[in-house]
């Protein structure tokens, strides 16, 4: 029995777990994947939106700007990369200038500060590679960029530091309520009970809700494809560049990433399969054509990775946050699509306030809001590097040359709270393998270090999900293994 059970270990589940860990509560998070940030939270634009896009009065409009203002403090407390790079919304036709003014007014109603409209000359000073067709732009200086999985990891780690517990490989297959007690049964055969149940299941939030409430939800998976560029293009764009919606649609964004890459995308395609993260030639042709409306001379030869993510779209086109009207103490966090990442800290506060309305929460005397800092060797100057290497020689051994990631960082990532257990887990925590060669050189070493530090045979090391083992045996035994499988 636990006081609070949270289904979903993405950004929403992790932020609310961290916020609830301030109180004398037992908290358990159930995640169907092998790690936090295994679904929507790992594959998105990484934009901390300013808050000008949402309709005033909606939850998106109320929570985005409020949450945006929290990021400087949170990034400092939890030590995750964050930068206020600013955003531009391009206007391509003088006749559309009233729409740009409307967008500015909407943002101001939502509480966004610093919004201004700039002309082409001012725009070119900020973005020399901007399209020849851009005539003006809405400038939002409070917009920022973040690494979505490092951010999620930071909240989850701090929640664990303060007493929360995460359970992985625990896909909820049955949810019921008997009296005041919720029971969640998982695919692994385990059973969990709680007094309060929070639904942060992302794409599957409708399925969890519909097991308990007569007010049914329908989540529509919406796929978006992206292309990621090498760090060699750093500085090609300096701000997140959006397009003013026109009769041709909302366009795609072009943005720097907080790690120094460039990202373009996403498009939007409704799909039936909640696991469909495929990429297509047609999808990438679409994002290339739309990106070229914003900037010129895009260096396509520098693309190092293409990927797609799924958004949890709900027909009401707004967040669904609150207690189900016919199921007391069952709280939904559903339909959390863009700007969900940006709004997550404020969403967590809202959920805690909902719980406080019915339950007396006693603050912990020893809650620690700060995560143990992460040593990022690539960001250190030479003097700091010398000091770190003297303290731990493992930081003097470079494993990933593209991203300058050391063995010391990888070992730390494995042994931190919620430590990495897969190659993908190492990548998301340290960026080893996420550079230009996409782990072509460092993956054998990552496998070796994981096996050594986890105390398992090297053939047991997985890339990501269960069954994704990288090695099956030694070279001279492969023939025998194949014969046995026949």
CSV table of C-alpha atoms in Angstrom, one decimal:
chain,number,residue,atom,x,y,z
A,1,UNK,CA,0.0,0.0,0.0
A,2,UNK,CA,1.2,3.4,-0.9
A,3,UNK,CA,-0.3,6.9,-0.4
A,4,UNK,CA,0.1,8.0,-4.0
A,5,UNK,CA,0.5,5.8,-7.1
A,6,UNK,CA,1.5,7.5,-10.3
A,7,UNK,CA,1.1,5.7,-13.6
A,8,UNK,CA,3.7,7.0,-16.0
A,9,UNK,CA,7.4,8.0,-15.7
A,10,UNK,CA,7.6,10.7,-18.3
A,11,UNK,CA,7.9,14.5,-17.6
A,12,UNK,CA,4.5,14.8,-16.0
A,13,UNK,CA,4.8,11.8,-13.8
A,14,UNK,CA,8.3,12.8,-12.7
A,15,UNK,CA,7.5,16.4,-12.0
A,16,UNK,CA,4.5,15.6,-9.9
A,17,UNK,CA,6.5,12.9,-8.0
A,18,UNK,CA,9.1,15.4,-7.2
A,19,UNK,CA,6.5,18.0,-6.1
A,20,UNK,CA,4.7,15.5,-3.9
A,21,UNK,CA,8.0,14.3,-2.4
A,22,UNK,CA,8.0,17.6,-0.5
A,23,UNK,CA,5.4,16.0,1.8
A,24,UNK,CA,5.2,13.1,4.2
A,25,UNK,CA,3.8,10.7,1.7
A,26,UNK,CA,4.7,7.3,0.3
A,27,UNK,CA,5.0,7.7,-3.5
A,28,UNK,CA,5.4,5.0,-6.2
A,29,UNK,CA,5.7,5.6,-9.9
A,30,UNK,CA,4.9,2.8,-12.3
A,31,UNK,CA,6.6,3.0,-15.7
A,32,UNK,CA,6.0,0.5,-18.5
A,33,UNK,CA,9.4,1.2,-20.0
A,34,UNK,CA,12.9,0.3,-18.8
A,35,UNK,CA,13.7,3.9,-17.9
A,36,UNK,CA,12.1,7.3,-17.3
A,37,UNK,CA,11.3,9.4,-20.4
A,38,UNK,CA,10.7,6.3,-22.5
A,39,UNK,CA,7.7,7.7,-24.5
A,40,UNK,CA,6.6,11.1,-25.6
A,41,UNK,CA,9.0,12.9,-23.2
A,42,UNK,CA,12.1,11.7,-25.0
A,43,UNK,CA,11.2,12.7,-28.6
A,44,UNK,CA,10.0,16.2,-28.9
A,45,UNK,CA,11.3,19.7,-29.8
A,46,UNK,CA,12.8,20.5,-26.4
A,47,UNK,CA,11.3,23.9,-26.5
A,48,UNK,CA,10.3,25.8,-23.4
A,49,UNK,CA,7.5,27.8,-25.0
A,50,UNK,CA,7.0,31.4,-23.9
A,51,UNK,CA,3.2,30.9,-23.8
A,52,UNK,CA,1.9,33.2,-26.6
A,53,UNK,CA,0.2,30.5,-28.7
A,54,UNK,CA,-2.4,29.0,-26.4
A,55,UNK,CA,-5.9,30.5,-26.3
A,56,UNK,CA,-6.4,32.7,-23.2
A,57,UNK,CA,-8.5,31.0,-20.5
A,58,UNK,CA,-7.5,27.5,-21.5
A,59,UNK,CA,-5.3,25.4,-19.2
A,60,UNK,CA,-2.5,25.7,-21.8
A,61,UNK,CA,-2.8,29.4,-21.7
A,62,UNK,CA,-2.9,29.6,-17.9
A,63,UNK,CA,-0.1,27.2,-17.2
A,64,UNK,CA,2.5,27.8,-19.9
A,65,UNK,CA,3.8,31.3,-19.0
A,66,UNK,CA,3.6,30.5,-15.3
A,67,UNK,CA,5.7,27.4,-15.8
A,68,UNK,CA,8.2,29.2,-18.1
A,69,UNK,CA,9.0,31.6,-15.3
A,70,UNK,CA,10.0,28.7,-13.1
A,71,UNK,CA,12.7,27.3,-15.3
A,72,UNK,CA,15.7,29.4,-14.3
A,73,UNK,CA,15.3,28.3,-10.6
A,74,UNK,CA,14.5,24.7,-11.5
A,75,UNK,CA,17.5,24.3,-13.9
A,76,UNK,CA,19.8,25.6,-11.1
A,77,UNK,CA,18.3,23.4,-8.4
A,78,UNK,CA,18.2,20.2,-10.5
A,79,UNK,CA,21.2,20.9,-12.7
A,80,UNK,CA,19.7,20.3,-16.2
A,81,UNK,CA,20.8,22.2,-19.3
A,82,UNK,CA,18.5,25.2,-20.1
A,83,UNK,CA,19.0,28.3,-22.1
A,84,UNK,CA,16.7,31.3,-22.8
A,85,UNK,CA,17.4,31.5,-26.5
A,86,UNK,CA,14.3,33.4,-27.5
A,87,UNK,CA,11.8,32.7,-30.2
A,88,UNK,CA,10.7,34.3,-33.5
A,89,UNK,CA,7.3,33.9,-35.2
A,90,UNK,CA,7.8,34.8,-38.9
A,91,UNK,CA,5.3,36.7,-41.0
A,92,UNK,CA,5.7,36.4,-44.8
A,93,UNK,CA,3.0,38.8,-46.0
A,94,UNK,CA,2.3,42.4,-44.9
A,95,UNK,CA,-1.4,41.6,-45.2
A,96,UNK,CA,-0.9,39.1,-42.3
A,97,UNK,CA,0.5,41.7,-39.9
A,98,UNK,CA,-2.8,41.9,-38.0
A,99,UNK,CA,-2.5,38.2,-37.2
A,100,UNK,CA,0.9,38.8,-35.7
A,101,UNK,CA,-0.5,41.6,-33.6
A,102,UNK,CA,-3.3,39.2,-32.5
A,103,UNK,CA,-0.7,36.6,-31.5
A,104,UNK,CA,1.2,39.3,-29.5
A,105,UNK,CA,-2.1,40.3,-27.7
A,106,UNK,CA,-2.9,36.7,-26.9
A,107,UNK,CA,0.5,36.2,-25.4
A,108,UNK,CA,0.2,39.3,-23.2
A,109,UNK,CA,-3.2,38.1,-22.0
A,110,UNK,CA,-1.5,34.8,-21.0
A,111,UNK,CA,1.1,36.7,-19.0
A,112,UNK,CA,4.0,36.5,-21.4
A,113,UNK,CA,6.5,39.3,-20.9
A,114,UNK,CA,8.7,41.1,-23.4
A,115,UNK,CA,6.8,40.4,-26.6
A,116,UNK,CA,7.7,42.8,-29.4
A,117,UNK,CA,7.1,42.9,-33.2
A,118,UNK,CA,10.3,43.5,-35.2
A,119,UNK,CA,10.7,44.5,-38.8
A,120,UNK,CA,12.9,42.7,-41.4
A,121,UNK,CA,16.0,44.8,-40.7
A,122,UNK,CA,15.9,43.9,-37.0
A,123,UNK,CA,15.1,40.3,-37.9
A,124,UNK,CA,18.2,40.0,-40.1
A,125,UNK,CA,20.4,41.3,-37.3
A,126,UNK,CA,19.2,38.4,-35.2
A,127,UNK,CA,19.0,35.8,-37.9
A,128,UNK,CA,21.2,36.4,-41.0
A,129,UNK,CA,20.0,33.1,-42.6
A,130,UNK,CA,16.4,34.0,-42.4
A,131,UNK,CA,14.2,33.6,-45.5
A,132,UNK,CA,14.1,36.4,-48.1
A,133,UNK,CA,10.3,36.2,-47.8
A,134,UNK,CA,10.1,37.1,-44.1
A,135,UNK,CA,8.8,40.7,-43.6
A,136,UNK,CA,8.5,40.8,-39.8
A,137,UNK,CA,8.4,38.7,-36.7
A,138,UNK,CA,7.0,38.4,-33.2
A,139,UNK,CA,10.0,38.2,-30.8
A,140,UNK,CA,9.6,36.3,-27.5
A,141,UNK,CA,12.8,36.6,-25.4
A,142,UNK,CA,11.5,34.3,-22.6
A,143,UNK,CA,11.3,31.3,-24.9
A,144,UNK,CA,14.0,28.7,-24.1
A,145,UNK,CA,15.5,25.4,-25.0
A,146,UNK,CA,16.1,22.3,-22.9
A,147,UNK,CA,17.1,18.7,-23.2
A,148,UNK,CA,13.7,16.9,-22.6
A,149,UNK,CA,15.1,13.6,-21.3
A,150,UNK,CA,17.8,15.2,-19.1
A,151,UNK,CA,15.1,17.4,-17.6
A,152,UNK,CA,12.9,14.5,-16.9
A,153,UNK,CA,15.7,12.6,-15.4
A,154,UNK,CA,16.6,15.5,-13.1
A,155,UNK,CA,13.0,15.6,-11.7
A,156,UNK,CA,12.9,11.9,-11.3
A,157,UNK,CA,16.3,11.7,-9.5
A,158,UNK,CA,15.4,14.4,-7.1
A,159,UNK,CA,12.0,12.7,-6.4
A,160,UNK,CA,13.9,9.5,-5.5
A,161,UNK,CA,16.4,11.4,-3.4
A,162,UNK,CA,13.4,12.6,-1.4
A,163,UNK,CA,11.8,9.2,-0.9
A,164,UNK,CA,9.8,8.5,-4.0
A,165,UNK,CA,10.1,5.0,-5.6
A,166,UNK,CA,10.1,4.2,-9.4
A,167,UNK,CA,9.2,0.8,-10.7
A,168,UNK,CA,10.1,0.0,-14.3
A,169,UNK,CA,8.8,-2.7,-16.6
A,170,UNK,CA,5.5,-2.3,-14.9
A,171,UNK,CA,2.8,-1.7,-17.6
A,172,UNK,CA,-0.6,-1.2,-16.0
A,173,UNK,CA,-3.1,-3.7,-17.5
A,174,UNK,CA,-5.9,-3.4,-15.0
A,175,UNK,CA,-7.0,-0.6,-12.7
A,176,UNK,CA,-9.9,-0.8,-10.3
A,177,UNK,CA,-11.2,0.8,-7.1
A,178,UNK,CA,-12.8,-1.0,-4.1
A,179,UNK,CA,-14.1,1.4,-1.5
A,180,UNK,CA,-11.3,4.0,-1.0
A,181,UNK,CA,-8.5,1.8,-2.3
A,182,UNK,CA,-7.2,1.7,-5.9
A,183,UNK,CA,-5.6,-1.5,-7.2
A,184,UNK,CA,-3.3,-1.5,-10.2
A,185,UNK,CA,-2.3,-4.9,-11.8
A,186,UNK,CA,0.7,-4.9,-14.1
A,187,UNK,CA,1.7,-7.1,-17.0
A,188,UNK,CA,4.5,-8.6,-14.9
A,189,UNK,CA,1.9,-10.0,-12.5
A,190,UNK,CA,2.5,-7.5,-9.7
A,191,UNK,CA,-0.3,-5.7,-7.8
A,192,UNK,CA,-0.1,-2.2,-6.3
A,193,UNK,CA,-2.5,-0.5,-4.0
A,194,UNK,CA,-2.9,3.2,-3.2
A,195,UNK,CA,-5.2,5.8,-1.7
A,196,UNK,CA,-4.6,8.3,-4.5
A,197,UNK,CA,-4.1,7.4,-8.1
A,198,UNK,CA,-2.6,9.8,-10.6
A,199,UNK,CA,-2.9,9.1,-14.3
A,200,UNK,CA,0.2,10.4,-16.2
A,201,UNK,CA,0.2,7.7,-18.8
A,202,UNK,CA,0.7,9.9,-21.8
A,203,UNK,CA,-0.6,8.2,-25.0
A,204,UNK,CA,-2.3,5.6,-22.8
A,205,UNK,CA,-4.0,8.0,-20.4
A,206,UNK,CA,-7.3,7.4,-22.0
A,207,UNK,CA,-7.1,3.7,-21.4
A,208,UNK,CA,-6.3,4.2,-17.7
A,209,UNK,CA,-9.1,6.8,-17.3
A,210,UNK,CA,-11.7,4.6,-19.1
A,211,UNK,CA,-11.1,1.7,-16.7
A,212,UNK,CA,-12.3,3.9,-13.8
A,213,UNK,CA,-14.5,6.7,-15.1
A,214,UNK,CA,-17.7,6.8,-17.1
A,215,UNK,CA,-16.5,10.1,-18.6
A,216,UNK,CA,-14.5,8.5,-21.4
A,217,UNK,CA,-11.4,10.0,-23.0
A,218,UNK,CA,-9.9,9.4,-26.5
A,219,UNK,CA,-6.2,10.1,-27.1
A,220,UNK,CA,-5.2,10.4,-30.7
A,221,UNK,CA,-1.5,9.6,-31.4
A,222,UNK,CA,-0.1,12.4,-33.5
A,223,UNK,CA,3.2,11.6,-35.1
A,224,UNK,CA,5.8,14.3,-35.8
A,225,UNK,CA,9.1,13.7,-37.7
A,226,UNK,CA,12.4,15.5,-37.1
A,227,UNK,CA,15.9,15.9,-38.5
A,228,UNK,CA,18.8,16.6,-36.2
A,229,UNK,CA,22.0,18.3,-37.5
A,230,UNK,CA,25.6,18.0,-36.4
A,231,UNK,CA,27.1,20.6,-34.1
A,232,UNK,CA,29.2,21.8,-37.0
A,233,UNK,CA,26.1,23.9,-38.0
A,234,UNK,CA,26.1,25.7,-34.5
A,235,UNK,CA,25.1,29.3,-35.0
A,236,UNK,CA,23.2,28.7,-38.3
A,237,UNK,CA,20.1,29.8,-36.3
A,238,UNK,CA,20.2,31.4,-32.8
A,239,UNK,CA,16.5,31.4,-31.9
A,240,UNK,CA,13.6,29.0,-32.2
A,241,UNK,CA,12.0,30.0,-35.4
A,242,UNK,CA,8.3,29.4,-35.9
A,243,UNK,CA,6.0,30.4,-38.8
A,244,UNK,CA,2.8,32.4,-38.4
A,245,UNK,CA,0.0,30.0,-39.2
A,246,UNK,CA,-1.4,30.5,-42.8
A,247,UNK,CA,-3.7,28.7,-45.1
A,248,UNK,CA,-0.8,26.3,-45.7
A,249,UNK,CA,-0.8,25.3,-42.0
A,250,UNK,CA,1.3,26.0,-39.0
A,251,UNK,CA,4.6,25.1,-40.6
A,252,UNK,CA,7.6,23.5,-38.8
A,253,UNK,CA,10.1,25.0,-36.4
A,254,UNK,CA,13.9,25.4,-36.9
A,255,UNK,CA,15.7,25.7,-33.7
A,256,UNK,CA,19.1,25.3,-32.0
A,257,UNK,CA,19.2,22.7,-29.3
A,258,UNK,CA,20.6,23.3,-25.9
A,259,UNK,CA,23.5,20.9,-26.8
A,260,UNK,CA,24.6,22.9,-29.8
A,261,UNK,CA,22.9,21.0,-32.6
A,262,UNK,CA,20.1,22.3,-34.9
A,263,UNK,CA,16.7,20.6,-35.2
A,264,UNK,CA,13.9,21.0,-37.8
A,265,UNK,CA,10.4,19.6,-37.6
A,266,UNK,CA,7.9,18.3,-36.7
A,267,UNK,CA,5.1,17.6,-39.2
A,268,UNK,CA,1.8,16.3,-37.9
A,269,UNK,CA,0.2,13.0,-38.9
A,270,UNK,CA,-2.6,11.2,-37.0
A,271,UNK,CA,-1.8,7.5,-36.7
A,272,UNK,CA,-3.7,4.6,-35.1
A,273,UNK,CA,-0.7,2.8,-33.6
A,274,UNK,CA,0.5,4.2,-30.3
A,275,UNK,CA,4.0,2.7,-30.9
A,276,UNK,CA,4.5,4.0,-34.5
A,277,UNK,CA,7.6,6.1,-34.4
A,278,UNK,CA,8.7,5.3,-38.0
A,279,UNK,CA,10.2,7.9,-40.2
A,280,UNK,CA,9.3,8.3,-43.9
A,281,UNK,CA,10.7,9.9,-47.0
A,282,UNK,CA,7.4,11.7,-47.5
A,283,UNK,CA,7.5,13.1,-44.0
A,284,UNK,CA,11.0,14.4,-44.3
A,285,UNK,CA,10.3,15.9,-47.6
A,286,UNK,CA,7.4,17.8,-46.0
A,287,UNK,CA,9.5,19.2,-43.1
A,288,UNK,CA,12.4,20.1,-45.4
A,289,UNK,CA,10.0,22.1,-47.7
A,290,UNK,CA,8.4,23.9,-44.8
A,291,UNK,CA,11.7,24.6,-43.0
A,292,UNK,CA,12.9,26.3,-46.2
A,293,UNK,CA,10.1,28.8,-45.9
A,294,UNK,CA,11.8,30.1,-42.7
A,295,UNK,CA,15.5,29.9,-43.4
A,296,UNK,CA,17.6,29.5,-46.6
A,297,UNK,CA,20.6,27.4,-47.5
A,298,UNK,CA,19.9,24.7,-44.9
A,299,UNK,CA,23.0,22.4,-44.7
A,300,UNK,CA,21.2,19.1,-45.3
A,301,UNK,CA,24.5,17.2,-45.6
A,302,UNK,CA,25.0,17.8,-41.9
A,303,UNK,CA,22.0,15.8,-40.8
A,304,UNK,CA,23.1,13.0,-38.4
A,305,UNK,CA,19.8,11.6,-37.3
A,306,UNK,CA,16.2,11.4,-38.2
A,307,UNK,CA,13.5,10.4,-35.7
A,308,UNK,CA,9.9,10.8,-34.8
A,309,UNK,CA,7.8,11.3,-31.7
A,310,UNK,CA,4.2,10.9,-30.8
A,311,UNK,CA,2.0,13.5,-29.2
A,312,UNK,CA,-1.0,12.7,-27.0
A,313,UNK,CA,-3.7,14.7,-28.7
A,314,UNK,CA,-7.2,14.9,-27.2
A,315,UNK,CA,-10.1,16.3,-29.2
A,316,UNK,CA,-10.8,19.1,-26.8
A,317,UNK,CA,-7.3,20.5,-27.7
A,318,UNK,CA,-6.5,21.4,-24.1
A,319,UNK,CA,-4.9,19.7,-21.1
A,320,UNK,CA,-7.2,17.5,-19.0
A,321,UNK,CA,-6.1,18.0,-15.4
A,322,UNK,CA,-8.2,17.2,-12.4
A,323,UNK,CA,-10.1,14.7,-10.4
A,324,UNK,CA,-12.5,12.5,-12.4
A,325,UNK,CA,-16.0,13.6,-11.5
A,326,UNK,CA,-17.2,10.1,-10.8
A,327,UNK,CA,-14.1,8.7,-9.1
A,328,UNK,CA,-12.8,10.4,-6.0
A,329,UNK,CA,-9.0,10.6,-5.6
A,330,UNK,CA,-8.4,9.6,-9.2
A,331,UNK,CA,-6.6,12.5,-10.9
A,332,UNK,CA,-6.0,12.8,-14.6
A,333,UNK,CA,-3.0,14.4,-16.3
A,334,UNK,CA,-4.2,13.7,-19.9
A,335,UNK,CA,-3.9,15.2,-23.3
A,336,UNK,CA,-0.6,16.7,-22.4
A,337,UNK,CA,0.8,17.6,-25.8
A,338,UNK,CA,2.7,20.8,-26.7
A,339,UNK,CA,3.3,22.9,-24.6
A,340,UNK,CA,3.3,20.0,-22.1
A,341,UNK,CA,7.0,19.9,-21.5
A,342,UNK,CA,7.0,23.7,-20.9
A,343,UNK,CA,4.0,23.5,-18.6
A,344,UNK,CA,5.0,20.4,-16.6
A,345,UNK,CA,6.3,22.1,-13.5
A,346,UNK,CA,3.1,24.2,-13.2
A,347,UNK,CA,0.9,21.2,-14.0
A,348,UNK,CA,2.6,19.4,-11.0
A,349,UNK,CA,1.8,22.3,-8.7
A,350,UNK,CA,-1.9,22.2,-9.9
A,351,UNK,CA,-2.1,18.5,-9.2
A,352,UNK,CA,-0.7,19.0,-5.7
A,353,UNK,CA,-3.2,21.8,-5.0
A,354,UNK,CA,-6.0,19.4,-6.1
A,355,UNK,CA,-4.8,16.8,-3.6
A,356,UNK,CA,-4.5,19.5,-0.9
A,357,UNK,CA,-8.2,20.4,-1.2
A,358,UNK,CA,-9.1,17.0,0.2
A,359,UNK,CA,-6.1,15.8,2.1
A,360,UNK,CA,-3.9,17.4,4.8
A,361,UNK,CA,-0.3,17.2,3.5
A,362,UNK,CA,2.5,17.6,6.0
A,363,UNK,CA,5.7,19.2,4.6
A,364,UNK,CA,8.9,17.2,5.2
A,365,UNK,CA,11.5,18.8,7.5
A,366,UNK,CA,14.4,17.6,5.3
A,367,UNK,CA,13.2,18.0,1.7
A,368,UNK,CA,16.2,18.7,-0.5
A,369,UNK,CA,15.2,20.6,-3.7
A,370,UNK,CA,18.7,20.2,-5.2
A,371,UNK,CA,20.0,17.3,-7.2
A,372,UNK,CA,23.7,16.3,-6.8
A,373,UNK,CA,25.4,18.1,-9.7
A,374,UNK,CA,26.5,16.3,-12.8
A,375,UNK,CA,30.1,16.6,-14.0
A,376,UNK,CA,29.9,17.4,-17.7
A,377,UNK,CA,33.6,17.1,-18.8
A,378,UNK,CA,33.0,18.9,-22.1
A,379,UNK,CA,31.9,22.0,-20.3
A,380,UNK,CA,34.9,22.3,-18.0
A,381,UNK,CA,37.9,24.5,-18.6
A,382,UNK,CA,41.4,23.0,-18.4
A,383,UNK,CA,42.0,23.8,-14.8
A,384,UNK,CA,38.7,22.2,-13.8
A,385,UNK,CA,39.4,19.2,-15.9
A,386,UNK,CA,42.8,18.7,-14.2
A,387,UNK,CA,41.2,18.9,-10.8
A,388,UNK,CA,38.5,16.4,-11.7
A,389,UNK,CA,41.0,13.9,-13.2
A,390,UNK,CA,43.2,14.1,-10.1
A,391,UNK,CA,40.1,13.3,-7.9
A,392,UNK,CA,39.0,10.4,-10.2
A,393,UNK,CA,41.3,9.3,-13.1
A,394,UNK,CA,38.3,7.8,-14.9
A,395,UNK,CA,37.4,11.3,-16.0
A,396,UNK,CA,40.7,11.4,-17.9
A,397,UNK,CA,39.6,8.6,-20.3
A,398,UNK,CA,37.5,9.8,-23.2
A,399,UNK,CA,35.0,7.2,-24.4
A,400,UNK,CA,32.8,9.3,-26.7
A,401,UNK,CA,35.0,11.5,-28.9
A,402,UNK,CA,32.1,13.3,-30.7
A,403,UNK,CA,30.6,14.6,-27.5
A,404,UNK,CA,33.7,14.4,-25.2
A,405,UNK,CA,32.2,12.1,-22.7
A,406,UNK,CA,34.5,10.4,-20.2
A,407,UNK,CA,34.4,7.0,-18.5
A,408,UNK,CA,33.9,8.8,-15.2
A,409,UNK,CA,30.7,10.4,-16.4
A,410,UNK,CA,29.4,7.0,-17.7
A,411,UNK,CA,30.2,5.3,-14.4
A,412,UNK,CA,28.4,8.1,-12.5
A,413,UNK,CA,25.4,7.8,-14.7
A,414,UNK,CA,25.1,4.1,-13.9
A,415,UNK,CA,25.4,4.6,-10.2
A,416,UNK,CA,23.3,7.7,-9.7
A,417,UNK,CA,19.7,7.3,-8.3
A,418,UNK,CA,17.7,5.7,-11.1
A,419,UNK,CA,21.0,4.8,-12.8
A,420,UNK,CA,21.3,3.8,-16.4
A,421,UNK,CA,20.9,0.1,-17.2
A,422,UNK,CA,21.0,0.2,-21.0
A,423,UNK,CA,23.1,1.8,-23.7
A,424,UNK,CA,20.2,4.2,-24.5
A,425,UNK,CA,20.1,5.1,-20.8
A,426,UNK,CA,23.8,6.0,-21.0
A,427,UNK,CA,23.2,8.1,-24.1
A,428,UNK,CA,20.3,10.1,-22.5
A,429,UNK,CA,22.2,10.8,-19.3
A,430,UNK,CA,25.6,11.6,-20.8
A,431,UNK,CA,25.2,12.2,-24.5
A,432,UNK,CA,27.7,9.4,-25.2
A,433,UNK,CA,26.8,8.1,-28.6
A,434,UNK,CA,24.6,11.0,-29.6
A,435,UNK,CA,27.2,12.8,-31.7
A,436,UNK,CA,28.2,12.8,-35.3
A,437,UNK,CA,29.0,9.1,-35.6
A,438,UNK,CA,25.9,8.1,-33.7
A,439,UNK,CA,27.8,5.7,-31.4
A,440,UNK,CA,29.7,4.0,-34.2
A,441,UNK,CA,32.9,4.2,-32.2
A,442,UNK,CA,31.9,4.3,-28.6
A,443,UNK,CA,29.1,1.7,-28.4
A,444,UNK,CA,31.5,-1.3,-27.7
A,445,UNK,CA,33.0,0.5,-24.8
A,446,UNK,CA,29.6,1.5,-23.5
A,447,UNK,CA,28.6,-2.1,-23.5
A,448,UNK,CA,31.8,-3.1,-21.7
A,449,UNK,CA,31.4,-0.5,-19.0
A,450,UNK,CA,27.7,-1.4,-18.4
A,451,UNK,CA,28.5,-5.1,-18.0
A,452,UNK,CA,31.4,-4.3,-15.6
A,453,UNK,CA,29.5,-1.8,-13.5
A,454,UNK,CA,26.3,-3.8,-13.4
A,455,UNK,CA,28.0,-7.1,-12.7
A,456,UNK,CA,26.4,-8.9,-15.6
A,457,UNK,CA,27.7,-10.9,-18.6
A,458,UNK,CA,28.4,-8.7,-21.6
A,459,UNK,CA,25.7,-10.6,-23.6
A,460,UNK,CA,23.0,-9.4,-21.1
A,461,UNK,CA,23.6,-5.7,-21.9
A,462,UNK,CA,20.6,-4.3,-23.8
A,463,UNK,CA,20.4,-1.3,-26.2
A,464,UNK,CA,17.0,-0.2,-24.7
A,465,UNK,CA,13.9,-2.4,-24.3
A,466,UNK,CA,13.9,-5.9,-23.1
A,467,UNK,CA,15.2,-8.3,-25.8
A,468,UNK,CA,17.4,-5.7,-27.5
A,469,UNK,CA,20.6,-7.4,-26.4
A,470,UNK,CA,23.5,-6.2,-28.5
A,471,UNK,CA,25.7,-9.2,-28.3
A,472,UNK,CA,24.8,-12.9,-28.4
A,473,UNK,CA,28.2,-14.6,-27.9
A,474,UNK,CA,31.8,-14.7,-28.9
A,475,UNK,CA,32.7,-14.8,-32.6
A,476,UNK,CA,34.0,-18.4,-32.6
A,477,UNK,CA,30.8,-19.6,-30.9
A,478,UNK,CA,28.4,-18.0,-33.3
A,479,UNK,CA,28.2,-21.1,-35.6
A,480,UNK,CA,27.4,-23.3,-32.6
A,481,UNK,CA,24.7,-20.8,-31.4
A,482,UNK,CA,23.1,-20.8,-34.9
A,483,UNK,CA,23.1,-24.6,-35.0
A,484,UNK,CA,21.3,-24.7,-31.7
A,485,UNK,CA,18.7,-22.3,-32.8
A,486,UNK,CA,18.0,-24.4,-35.9
